[in-house]
């Protein structure tokens, strides 16, 4: 699915944040923003909804915790009860370190994998970089062209010291 | 603000009066509660000094907007010194090793737990803490006049030294003053447990003061949701750290099941003490963990303030569970002496804090890095 878009290329993070804020205020559809590093406040300026990843992280953590609890109970108290120095079969305090570690492992690794899968990222993917310099020192704001007048958008970007303006067709999500 | 200070003085005075009466009727319990209040005050003062030192050493500029809050917390140190001096001089028999010497004659334990050496160490700890705290605060206030970056550099060096000294003395002080109440028991986690509680409750105090100052004026438009967010993150992290340390100490002792180690936990897990131990964990960890895990709640002053209050009640309970079972092993006591001690700690802290906060500008306006703090995004 190809999409007709406008690109504003900026040299400073403050400019792209301001441009994104004004674009949203004037009702343009912001497709995405590309920056060399995480820019504080850009998510709010773009009006991004809060990510659902923290909930995935919490759920994965709870799953890891539940699995570790059940597995240790099953191995040491049920399937093959082991007497360790006369401790109770179900020695819950002794299980806690493993429960904790598996919770952290499951939440930490799980949320990274969830992110990679959700964004379909991986070594097989050839990135379609919107402008090679976004990996270095340029900030790119992408607006959906829709029925907007390119001159209006060019003016908006220029007001925020954009160094270049482009109009192009983009394939899917970059 | 003066009204709050007066209120603090009255509350602290009422608490001190209650403890003075208690000293005549139930001297051991009164002394134990004075020890609790004084160690809580020392902890608040140390948490303030530690937080300031940490921010200088790490070049953490976001702190600057409200740095006068932790700076003024250090005024709790001399108040705590008075309280501890009263306990050590008037009621040394609170410590069993003063009447039943511990360790073989001439051994290191016997030497360490002897009253003259004990008192000398206490003086050294307090002198060190108060000198470092006074120097850090003085440099910060001098910067208000000329805005010279040299003061920041000087404080950074001072802070690095203080962090090392603090790690050692905080550990030793908690061993000396609290752990030696049960002289035959020892745990290498005890100092870390005390540090965790001290810093966690210090963060809760800072949150309450910052929220109050933002509502009431001096820090309005200076402290933003971004600062609260980071304080909330730290509170969340250190609540979890406290739980981690508490459990590490408990689990090793539970698992080893050695008589000389379980002697500490057995009386604290029996009868009426057990529910209190559960409430302790709930207030210090479960409440903060669940209430401010989600991002938006770390940015809401009302939620943070409520969690901070829960953590401070938990802090009192944590110290209560460390100290009181040595005096009243059968059942957890609660009466006028306990209430008096809590009132004394809270009132004296508020009065001392306000007194020091009013001495300097509420915001270090000439700090060269202040703009970074004002425009901070967490």
Short mmCIF file of C-alpha atoms in Angstrom, two decimals:
data_model
loop_
_atom_site.label_atom_id
_atom_site.label_comp_id
_atom_site.label_asym_id
_atom_site.label_seq_id
_atom_site.Cartn_x
_atom_site.Cartn_y
_atom_site.Cartn_z
CA UNK A 1 0.00 0.00 0.00
CA UNK A 2 1.61 3.19 -1.08
CA UNK A 3 1.00 6.44 0.66
CA UNK A 4 1.52 9.98 -0.55
CA UNK A 5 3.47 11.92 2.08
CA UNK A 6 5.26 15.19 2.81
CA UNK A 7 8.68 15.12 4.45
CA UNK A 8 10.11 17.93 6.53
CA UNK A 9 13.81 17.64 7.33
CA UNK A 10 15.06 19.54 10.37
CA UNK A 11 18.47 20.17 11.89
CA UNK A 12 17.46 20.65 15.51
CA UNK A 13 15.34 18.58 17.89
CA UNK A 14 13.49 21.64 19.21
CA UNK A 15 12.36 22.47 15.64
CA UNK A 16 10.89 19.06 14.92
CA UNK A 17 9.06 19.04 18.26
CA UNK A 18 7.55 22.46 17.52
CA UNK A 19 6.71 21.50 13.93
CA UNK A 20 5.05 18.26 15.06
CA UNK A 21 3.01 20.19 17.63
CA UNK A 22 1.80 22.72 15.11
CA UNK A 23 1.04 20.08 12.46
CA UNK A 24 -1.14 18.25 14.94
CA UNK A 25 -2.82 21.45 16.12
CA UNK A 26 -3.67 22.31 12.50
CA UNK A 27 -5.15 18.88 11.90
CA UNK A 28 -2.50 17.23 9.72
CA UNK A 29 -2.14 13.47 9.98
CA UNK A 30 1.35 12.72 11.32
CA UNK A 31 2.59 9.44 9.86
CA UNK A 32 5.81 9.20 11.86
CA UNK A 33 8.95 11.00 12.94
CA UNK A 34 12.53 9.81 12.49
CA UNK A 35 15.33 11.00 14.73
CA UNK A 36 18.90 9.90 15.44
CA UNK A 37 18.04 9.43 19.12
CA UNK A 38 15.00 9.52 21.41
CA UNK A 39 13.77 13.11 21.54
CA UNK A 40 12.08 14.02 24.82
CA UNK A 41 8.61 15.45 24.40
CA UNK A 42 8.24 14.42 20.74
CA UNK A 43 5.77 11.67 21.63
CA UNK A 44 3.54 14.22 23.33
CA UNK A 45 3.90 16.74 20.49
CA UNK A 46 2.90 14.03 17.99
CA UNK A 47 -0.03 13.01 20.19
CA UNK A 48 1.03 9.37 20.35
CA UNK A 49 -1.22 7.14 22.44
CA UNK A 50 0.52 5.50 25.42
CA UNK A 51 2.29 2.34 24.39
CA UNK A 52 0.68 -1.00 25.24
CA UNK A 53 4.13 -2.56 25.76
CA UNK A 54 4.18 -1.98 29.57
CA UNK A 55 1.05 -4.10 29.85
CA UNK A 56 2.65 -6.84 27.78
CA UNK A 57 5.68 -6.57 30.06
CA UNK A 58 3.53 -6.89 33.20
CA UNK A 59 1.65 -9.87 31.78
CA UNK A 60 4.89 -11.62 30.76
CA UNK A 61 6.34 -10.97 34.21
CA UNK A 62 3.27 -12.44 35.87
CA UNK A 63 3.45 -15.46 33.56
CA UNK A 64 7.13 -16.04 34.41
CA UNK A 65 6.38 -15.72 38.10
CA UNK A 66 3.46 -18.15 37.93
CA UNK A 67 5.46 -20.66 35.91
CA UNK A 68 8.43 -20.58 38.31
CA UNK A 69 6.15 -21.00 41.32
CA UNK A 70 4.29 -23.94 39.84
CA UNK A 71 7.38 -25.62 38.37
CA UNK A 72 9.36 -25.59 41.62
CA UNK A 73 6.37 -26.81 43.57
CA UNK A 74 5.81 -29.59 41.05
CA UNK A 75 9.45 -30.74 40.92
CA UNK A 76 10.33 -30.60 44.63
CA UNK A 77 7.01 -31.30 46.35
CA UNK A 78 4.87 -33.29 43.93
CA UNK A 79 6.57 -35.22 41.15
CA UNK A 80 9.75 -36.21 43.03
CA UNK A 81 9.63 -34.91 46.63
CA UNK A 82 13.14 -34.15 47.87
CA UNK A 83 13.99 -33.88 51.55
CA UNK A 84 16.53 -31.04 51.87
CA UNK A 85 17.76 -30.95 55.45
CA UNK A 86 14.28 -31.50 56.83
CA UNK A 87 12.77 -28.41 55.20
CA UNK A 88 9.06 -28.55 54.32
CA UNK A 89 8.32 -30.07 50.88
CA UNK A 90 6.85 -26.86 49.69
CA UNK A 91 9.64 -24.50 50.81
CA UNK A 92 8.18 -21.33 49.42
CA UNK A 93 10.81 -18.88 50.76
CA UNK A 94 13.52 -20.93 49.07
CA UNK A 95 11.64 -20.73 45.77
CA UNK A 96 11.43 -16.96 45.78
CA UNK A 97 14.85 -16.22 44.19
CA UNK A 98 14.05 -18.43 41.20
CA UNK A 99 10.52 -16.98 41.01
CA UNK A 100 12.01 -13.49 40.97
CA UNK A 101 14.67 -14.31 38.38
CA UNK A 102 12.24 -16.03 36.02
CA UNK A 103 9.83 -13.11 36.35
CA UNK A 104 12.60 -10.67 35.37
CA UNK A 105 13.86 -12.90 32.57
CA UNK A 106 10.42 -13.49 31.13
CA UNK A 107 9.41 -9.83 31.38
CA UNK A 108 12.72 -8.48 30.07
CA UNK A 109 13.40 -10.84 27.17
CA UNK A 110 9.69 -11.26 26.44
CA UNK A 111 8.98 -7.58 26.01
CA UNK A 112 11.94 -7.13 23.63
CA UNK A 113 10.72 -10.05 21.51
CA UNK A 114 7.17 -8.69 21.66
CA UNK A 115 8.42 -5.34 20.41
CA UNK A 116 10.45 -6.92 17.58
CA UNK A 117 7.49 -9.05 16.48
CA UNK A 118 4.96 -6.24 16.78
CA UNK A 119 7.15 -3.97 14.63
CA UNK A 120 8.22 -6.88 12.39
CA UNK A 121 11.86 -6.07 13.00
CA UNK A 122 14.63 -8.56 12.45
CA UNK A 123 17.86 -9.24 10.61
CA UNK A 124 15.90 -10.35 7.50
CA UNK A 125 14.33 -6.96 7.20
CA UNK A 126 15.89 -4.38 4.88
CA UNK A 127 15.14 -1.05 6.47
CA UNK A 128 13.62 1.54 4.19
CA UNK A 129 15.38 4.58 5.60
CA UNK A 130 13.54 7.75 4.87
CA UNK A 131 16.75 9.77 4.70
CA UNK A 132 20.24 8.38 5.42
CA UNK A 133 21.05 11.30 7.71
CA UNK A 134 18.32 10.44 10.27
CA UNK A 135 20.87 7.97 11.58
CA UNK A 136 23.32 10.80 12.07
CA UNK A 137 22.18 14.41 12.58
CA UNK A 138 18.85 15.06 10.83
CA UNK A 139 15.27 14.92 12.09
CA UNK A 140 12.49 13.98 9.68
CA UNK A 141 8.77 14.57 10.17
CA UNK A 142 6.40 12.70 7.83
CA UNK A 143 2.88 13.98 7.23
CA UNK A 144 0.17 12.23 5.28
CA UNK A 145 -0.46 14.33 2.18
CA UNK A 146 -4.20 13.63 1.96
CA UNK A 147 -5.84 16.54 0.19
CA UNK A 148 -3.49 19.12 1.72
CA UNK A 149 -1.88 21.82 -0.31
CA UNK A 150 1.89 21.17 -0.49
CA UNK A 151 2.58 24.90 -0.36
CA UNK A 152 0.84 25.20 3.00
CA UNK A 153 2.84 22.33 4.46
CA UNK A 154 6.09 23.64 2.98
CA UNK A 155 5.37 27.00 4.62
CA UNK A 156 4.59 25.31 7.96
CA UNK A 157 7.88 23.40 7.87
CA UNK A 158 9.79 26.50 6.78
CA UNK A 159 8.34 28.42 9.74
CA UNK A 160 10.14 25.89 11.95
CA UNK A 161 13.47 26.19 10.11
CA UNK A 162 13.14 23.03 8.02
CA UNK A 163 16.20 22.63 5.79
CA UNK A 164 14.38 20.60 3.14
CA UNK A 165 10.88 19.70 2.01
CA UNK A 166 10.00 16.62 -0.04
CA UNK A 167 6.92 15.04 -1.49
CA UNK A 168 7.02 11.33 -2.22
CA UNK A 169 5.19 8.00 -2.20
CA UNK A 170 6.08 5.74 0.68
CA UNK A 171 5.62 1.94 0.70
CA UNK A 172 3.79 0.77 3.84
CA UNK A 173 5.40 1.67 7.14
CA UNK A 174 9.08 2.40 6.95
CA UNK B 1 5.21 28.15 56.92
CA UNK B 2 5.78 29.60 60.38
CA UNK B 3 2.45 28.08 61.45
CA UNK B 4 3.73 24.67 60.34
CA UNK B 5 6.94 25.21 62.29
CA UNK B 6 4.96 26.15 65.42
CA UNK B 7 2.80 23.08 64.92
CA UNK B 8 5.96 20.97 64.65
CA UNK B 9 7.37 22.45 67.84
CA UNK B 10 4.15 21.78 69.74
CA UNK B 11 3.89 18.22 68.45
CA UNK B 12 7.56 17.54 69.16
CA UNK B 13 7.22 19.10 72.62
CA UNK B 14 4.15 16.98 73.40
CA UNK B 15 6.00 13.86 72.26
CA UNK B 16 9.06 14.77 74.34
CA UNK B 17 6.84 15.35 77.37
CA UNK B 18 5.15 11.97 76.88
CA UNK B 19 8.56 10.28 76.71
CA UNK B 20 9.77 12.17 79.79
CA UNK B 21 6.79 10.88 81.76
CA UNK B 22 7.40 7.45 80.24
CA UNK B 23 11.01 7.57 81.46
CA UNK B 24 9.67 7.61 85.01
CA UNK B 25 6.98 4.94 84.55
CA UNK B 26 8.35 2.53 81.92
CA UNK B 27 11.99 3.56 81.42
CA UNK B 28 12.99 0.80 79.00
CA UNK B 29 10.06 1.34 76.66
CA UNK B 30 10.50 5.10 76.77
CA UNK B 31 14.20 4.73 76.00
CA UNK B 32 13.46 2.30 73.17
CA UNK B 33 10.96 4.75 71.67
CA UNK B 34 13.40 7.63 72.01
CA UNK B 35 16.00 5.47 70.26
CA UNK B 36 13.45 4.75 67.50
CA UNK B 37 12.59 8.43 67.08
CA UNK B 38 16.24 9.53 67.11
CA UNK B 39 17.39 6.90 64.62
CA UNK B 40 14.47 7.84 62.36
CA UNK B 41 15.55 11.50 62.59
CA UNK B 42 19.19 10.61 61.94
CA UNK B 43 17.98 8.59 58.95
CA UNK B 44 16.03 11.54 57.55
CA UNK B 45 19.07 13.79 57.93
CA UNK B 46 21.38 11.22 56.35
CA UNK B 47 18.96 10.61 53.50
CA UNK B 48 18.99 14.34 52.72
CA UNK B 49 22.81 14.53 52.78
CA UNK B 50 23.09 11.31 50.77
CA UNK B 51 20.64 12.52 48.14
CA UNK B 52 22.47 15.85 47.73
CA UNK B 53 25.85 14.10 47.57
CA UNK B 54 24.54 11.55 45.08
CA UNK B 55 23.22 14.27 42.78
CA UNK B 56 26.50 16.20 42.85
CA UNK B 57 28.63 13.10 42.34
CA UNK B 58 26.46 11.94 39.43
CA UNK B 59 26.06 15.44 37.93
CA UNK B 60 22.29 14.94 38.25
CA UNK B 61 21.08 18.45 37.48
CA UNK B 62 17.33 17.70 37.61
CA UNK B 63 17.58 17.82 41.41
CA UNK B 64 18.66 21.48 41.55
CA UNK B 65 15.14 22.95 41.36
CA UNK B 66 14.25 21.43 44.74
CA UNK B 67 17.75 20.84 46.18
CA UNK B 68 17.03 23.09 49.16
CA UNK B 69 14.54 20.45 50.35
CA UNK B 70 17.09 17.63 50.92
CA UNK B 71 19.68 20.20 52.04
CA UNK B 72 17.37 21.35 54.84
CA UNK B 73 16.64 17.75 55.85
CA UNK B 74 20.19 17.53 57.20
CA UNK B 75 19.10 19.77 60.11
CA UNK B 76 17.52 16.64 61.61
CA UNK B 77 21.04 15.36 62.39
CA UNK B 78 21.81 17.52 65.46
CA UNK B 79 18.29 16.86 66.82
CA UNK B 80 18.89 13.13 66.42
CA UNK B 81 22.26 13.49 68.17
CA UNK B 82 20.56 14.97 71.23
CA UNK B 83 18.01 12.15 71.37
CA UNK B 84 20.63 9.43 70.99
CA UNK B 85 22.88 11.08 73.58
CA UNK B 86 19.98 10.97 76.06
CA UNK B 87 19.44 7.26 75.39
CA UNK B 88 23.13 6.35 75.63
CA UNK B 89 23.85 8.43 78.74
CA UNK B 90 20.63 8.05 80.73
CA UNK B 91 19.62 4.51 79.83
CA UNK B 92 22.64 2.54 78.55
CA UNK B 93 21.13 -0.57 80.16
CA UNK B 94 18.80 -0.72 77.15
CA UNK B 95 21.74 -2.50 75.53
CA UNK B 96 22.14 -5.96 77.11
CA UNK B 97 25.94 -5.93 76.58
CA UNK B 98 26.30 -3.10 79.13
CA UNK B 99 25.38 -5.45 81.99
CA UNK B 100 26.24 -8.86 80.49
CA UNK B 101 29.54 -8.46 78.62
CA UNK B 102 29.65 -10.24 75.27
CA UNK B 103 32.65 -12.20 74.00
CA UNK B 104 35.73 -13.47 75.78
CA UNK B 105 37.71 -10.96 77.88
CA UNK B 106 40.17 -9.11 75.65
CA UNK B 107 38.37 -10.23 72.48
CA UNK B 108 37.45 -7.85 69.70
CA UNK B 109 33.73 -8.18 70.43
CA UNK B 110 34.25 -7.26 74.07
CA UNK B 111 36.34 -4.26 73.08
CA UNK B 112 33.87 -3.13 70.40
CA UNK B 113 30.87 -3.38 72.71
CA UNK B 114 32.25 -1.37 75.62
CA UNK B 115 30.52 1.83 76.58
CA UNK B 116 33.44 4.30 76.23
CA UNK B 117 34.38 3.03 72.75
CA UNK B 118 30.69 2.90 71.81
CA UNK B 119 30.20 6.56 72.78
CA UNK B 120 33.41 7.64 71.05
CA UNK B 121 32.25 6.00 67.83
CA UNK B 122 28.85 7.69 68.07
CA UNK B 123 30.57 11.07 68.40
CA UNK B 124 32.81 10.31 65.42
CA UNK B 125 29.84 9.27 63.23
CA UNK B 126 27.81 12.36 64.05
CA UNK B 127 30.78 14.72 63.75
CA UNK B 128 31.59 13.30 60.31
CA UNK B 129 28.02 13.48 59.04
CA UNK B 130 27.38 16.97 60.34
CA UNK B 131 30.68 18.35 59.02
CA UNK B 132 30.07 16.96 55.54
CA UNK B 133 26.42 18.10 55.52
CA UNK B 134 27.35 21.58 56.73
CA UNK B 135 30.09 21.91 54.10
CA UNK B 136 27.81 20.78 51.26
CA UNK B 137 25.06 23.19 52.32
CA UNK B 138 27.48 26.09 52.88
CA UNK B 139 29.00 25.75 49.40
CA UNK B 140 25.55 25.54 47.85
CA UNK B 141 24.43 28.71 49.66
CA UNK B 142 27.61 30.60 48.79
CA UNK B 143 26.86 29.92 45.16
CA UNK B 144 23.66 31.94 45.63
CA UNK B 145 25.83 35.05 45.86
CA UNK B 146 28.19 34.73 42.89
CA UNK B 147 26.96 31.82 40.76
CA UNK B 148 30.52 30.53 40.49
CA UNK B 149 30.83 27.04 39.01
CA UNK B 150 33.76 26.41 41.38
CA UNK B 151 31.26 25.75 44.21
CA UNK B 152 29.65 22.98 42.18
CA UNK B 153 33.07 21.44 41.48
CA UNK B 154 34.04 21.67 45.11
CA UNK B 155 30.79 20.02 46.19
CA UNK B 156 31.29 17.26 43.64
CA UNK B 157 34.65 16.34 45.21
CA UNK B 158 33.20 16.61 48.70
CA UNK B 159 30.24 14.42 47.71
CA UNK B 160 32.43 11.66 46.33
CA UNK B 161 34.28 11.54 49.65
CA UNK B 162 31.04 11.67 51.64
CA UNK B 163 29.50 8.77 49.73
CA UNK B 164 32.38 6.51 50.75
CA UNK B 165 32.36 7.71 54.36
CA UNK B 166 28.56 7.44 54.50
CA UNK B 167 28.52 3.84 53.26
CA UNK B 168 30.86 2.82 56.07
CA UNK B 169 29.47 4.92 58.92
CA UNK B 170 25.79 4.29 58.15
CA UNK B 171 26.46 0.56 58.20
CA UNK B 172 28.43 0.75 61.46
CA UNK B 173 25.94 3.09 63.14
CA UNK B 174 23.02 0.76 62.48
CA UNK B 175 25.06 -2.16 63.80
CA UNK B 176 26.09 -0.19 66.89
CA UNK B 177 22.80 1.39 67.82
CA UNK B 178 20.18 -1.11 66.65
CA UNK B 179 21.73 -4.51 66.00
CA UNK B 180 23.62 -4.53 69.31
CA UNK B 181 20.23 -4.56 71.08
CA UNK B 182 20.46 -8.31 70.32
CA UNK B 183 24.22 -8.63 70.91
CA UNK B 184 24.53 -12.35 70.18
CA UNK B 185 22.85 -12.06 66.82
CA UNK B 186 24.46 -10.64 63.73
CA UNK B 187 23.58 -10.24 60.11
CA UNK B 188 25.78 -8.70 57.44
CA UNK B 189 22.61 -7.54 55.66
CA UNK B 190 21.50 -5.46 58.63
CA UNK B 191 23.30 -2.27 57.63
CA UNK B 192 22.05 -2.56 54.05
CA UNK B 193 18.50 -3.11 55.31
CA UNK B 194 18.79 0.05 57.40
CA UNK B 195 20.22 2.01 54.48
CA UNK B 196 17.39 0.84 52.21
CA UNK B 197 14.73 1.92 54.72
CA UNK B 198 16.53 5.19 55.40
CA UNK B 199 16.75 6.23 51.77
CA UNK B 200 13.27 4.99 50.86
CA UNK B 201 11.70 6.98 53.69
CA UNK B 202 13.95 9.96 52.87
CA UNK B 203 12.52 9.95 49.34
CA UNK B 204 8.99 9.78 50.77
CA UNK B 205 9.75 12.82 52.97
CA UNK B 206 11.14 14.70 49.96
CA UNK B 207 8.05 13.89 47.91
CA UNK B 208 5.73 15.17 50.63
CA UNK B 209 7.74 18.37 51.12
CA UNK B 210 8.08 19.03 47.39
CA UNK B 211 4.36 18.50 46.80
CA UNK B 212 3.53 20.75 49.73
CA UNK B 213 5.93 23.52 48.58
CA UNK B 214 4.52 23.31 45.07
CA UNK B 215 0.96 23.71 46.31
CA UNK B 216 1.76 26.38 48.90
CA UNK B 217 3.98 28.62 46.82
CA UNK B 218 7.78 28.62 47.03
CA UNK B 219 8.26 25.95 44.38
CA UNK B 220 5.19 26.65 42.23
CA UNK B 221 6.15 26.63 38.51
CA UNK B 222 9.62 25.49 39.57
CA UNK B 223 8.95 21.85 40.33
CA UNK B 224 7.08 20.14 37.49
CA UNK B 225 5.47 16.76 36.98
CA UNK B 226 8.81 15.70 35.48
CA UNK B 227 10.57 16.11 38.83
CA UNK B 228 7.75 14.27 40.62
CA UNK B 229 7.98 11.51 38.04
CA UNK B 230 11.66 10.95 38.79
CA UNK B 231 11.14 11.08 42.55
CA UNK B 232 8.34 8.56 42.05
CA UNK B 233 10.66 6.31 40.03
CA UNK B 234 13.26 6.44 42.80
CA UNK B 235 10.65 5.69 45.46
CA UNK B 236 9.39 2.76 43.43
CA UNK B 237 12.92 1.46 42.90
CA UNK B 238 13.95 1.79 46.53
CA UNK B 239 10.72 0.25 47.83
CA UNK B 240 11.63 -2.78 45.74
CA UNK B 241 15.24 -2.59 46.92
CA UNK B 242 14.05 -2.55 50.53
CA UNK B 243 11.93 -5.65 49.92
CA UNK B 244 14.82 -7.36 48.14
CA UNK B 245 17.17 -6.71 51.05
CA UNK B 246 14.57 -7.57 53.69
CA UNK B 247 13.88 -10.88 52.01
CA UNK B 248 17.56 -11.64 51.37
CA UNK B 249 18.20 -11.33 55.09
CA UNK B 250 15.12 -13.35 56.01
CA UNK B 251 15.52 -16.13 53.47
CA UNK B 252 19.15 -16.93 54.29
CA UNK B 253 18.34 -17.17 57.98
CA UNK B 254 15.18 -19.20 57.37
CA UNK B 255 17.03 -21.60 55.09
CA UNK B 256 20.12 -22.08 57.26
CA UNK B 257 17.86 -22.51 60.32
CA UNK B 258 20.73 -22.03 62.79
CA UNK B 259 19.84 -21.31 66.39
CA UNK B 260 22.10 -18.26 66.77
CA UNK B 261 20.60 -16.69 63.64
CA UNK B 262 16.90 -17.49 63.99
CA UNK B 263 16.97 -15.93 67.46
CA UNK B 264 16.28 -12.58 65.82
CA UNK B 265 13.33 -13.61 63.67
CA UNK B 266 11.57 -16.04 66.02
CA UNK B 267 10.21 -13.44 68.47
CA UNK B 268 9.36 -11.18 65.50
CA UNK B 269 7.26 -13.87 63.80
CA UNK B 270 5.26 -14.99 66.84
CA UNK B 271 1.86 -14.01 68.17
CA UNK B 272 0.90 -10.40 67.63
CA UNK B 273 4.24 -9.62 65.94
CA UNK B 274 3.49 -11.70 62.85
CA UNK B 275 0.60 -9.56 61.53
CA UNK B 276 2.78 -6.49 62.11
CA UNK B 277 5.58 -8.05 60.05
CA UNK B 278 3.04 -8.57 57.25
CA UNK B 279 1.79 -4.98 57.50
CA UNK B 280 5.42 -3.83 57.40
CA UNK B 281 5.93 -5.56 54.05
CA UNK B 282 2.60 -4.30 52.76
CA UNK B 283 3.31 -0.64 53.60
CA UNK B 284 6.93 -0.56 52.52
CA UNK B 285 6.67 -2.59 49.37
CA UNK B 286 3.25 -3.85 48.24
CA UNK B 287 1.57 -0.43 48.41
CA UNK B 288 4.27 1.54 46.54
CA UNK B 289 4.88 -1.32 44.11
CA UNK B 290 1.27 -1.62 43.00
CA UNK B 291 0.24 2.03 43.38
CA UNK B 292 2.99 3.69 41.35
CA UNK B 293 4.09 0.94 38.98
CA UNK B 294 2.13 2.54 36.17
CA UNK B 295 3.65 5.68 34.67
CA UNK B 296 0.75 8.17 35.05
CA UNK B 297 0.52 7.60 38.80
CA UNK B 298 4.16 8.62 39.31
CA UNK B 299 3.22 12.03 37.88
CA UNK B 300 0.18 12.67 40.08
CA UNK B 301 1.00 14.61 43.22
CA UNK B 302 -2.06 13.29 45.09
CA UNK B 303 -1.22 9.61 44.46
CA UNK B 304 2.48 10.08 45.21
CA UNK B 305 1.74 11.91 48.46
CA UNK B 306 -0.56 9.11 49.68
CA UNK B 307 2.04 6.47 48.84
CA UNK B 308 4.69 8.56 50.63
CA UNK B 309 2.54 8.67 53.77
CA UNK B 310 2.11 4.88 53.64
CA UNK B 311 5.89 4.47 53.27
CA UNK B 312 6.55 6.74 56.26
CA UNK B 313 4.14 4.77 58.46
CA UNK B 314 5.91 1.66 57.16
CA UNK B 315 9.27 3.17 58.08
CA UNK B 316 8.13 3.70 61.67
CA UNK B 317 6.82 0.14 61.78
CA UNK B 318 10.06 -1.25 60.31
CA UNK B 319 12.11 0.43 63.03
CA UNK B 320 9.53 -0.58 65.66
CA UNK B 321 9.97 -4.21 64.62
CA UNK B 322 13.76 -3.89 64.84
CA UNK B 323 13.83 -2.25 68.27
CA UNK B 324 10.76 -2.98 70.41
CA UNK B 325 10.87 -6.81 70.49
CA UNK B 326 14.12 -6.47 72.46
CA UNK B 327 12.22 -4.61 75.20
CA UNK B 328 8.80 -6.26 75.04
CA UNK B 329 9.29 -9.74 73.53
CA UNK B 330 5.88 -11.13 74.54
CA UNK B 331 3.43 -8.91 72.68
CA UNK B 332 3.73 -5.75 70.59
CA UNK B 333 3.13 -2.79 72.89
CA UNK B 334 1.35 0.32 71.74
CA UNK B 335 0.52 3.16 74.07
CA UNK B 336 1.35 6.70 75.02
CA UNK B 337 5.12 6.08 74.81
CA UNK B 338 4.98 4.76 71.25
CA UNK B 339 2.66 7.58 70.17
CA UNK B 340 4.89 10.08 71.99
CA UNK B 341 8.01 8.83 70.20
CA UNK B 342 6.35 9.03 66.78
CA UNK B 343 5.03 12.51 67.55
CA UNK B 344 8.47 13.63 68.72
CA UNK B 345 10.18 12.41 65.54
CA UNK B 346 7.59 13.97 63.21
CA UNK B 347 7.29 17.26 65.09
CA UNK B 348 11.02 17.75 65.64
CA UNK B 349 11.73 16.97 62.00
CA UNK B 350 9.18 19.45 60.67
CA UNK B 351 10.32 22.21 63.04
CA UNK B 352 14.02 21.67 62.25
CA UNK B 353 13.39 21.42 58.53
CA UNK B 354 11.32 24.61 58.30
CA UNK B 355 13.85 26.45 60.42
CA UNK B 356 16.68 25.58 58.02
CA UNK B 357 14.64 25.98 54.84
CA UNK B 358 13.73 29.55 55.76
CA UNK B 359 17.40 30.52 56.16
CA UNK B 360 18.17 30.47 52.45
CA UNK B 361 16.45 31.13 49.13
CA UNK B 362 13.98 28.31 48.36
CA UNK B 363 15.58 27.80 44.93
CA UNK B 364 19.36 28.00 44.32
CA UNK B 365 18.81 30.68 41.69
CA UNK B 366 22.50 31.21 40.84
CA UNK B 367 23.36 27.56 40.27
CA UNK B 368 24.76 27.52 36.73
CA UNK B 369 22.87 24.30 35.97
CA UNK B 370 19.48 25.48 37.26
CA UNK B 371 18.07 26.06 33.74
CA UNK B 372 18.70 22.38 32.93
CA UNK B 373 16.62 21.44 35.94
CA UNK B 374 13.80 23.84 35.10
CA UNK B 375 13.47 22.47 31.55
CA UNK B 376 13.89 18.90 32.58
CA UNK B 377 12.07 16.06 30.79
CA UNK B 378 12.19 12.74 32.56
#
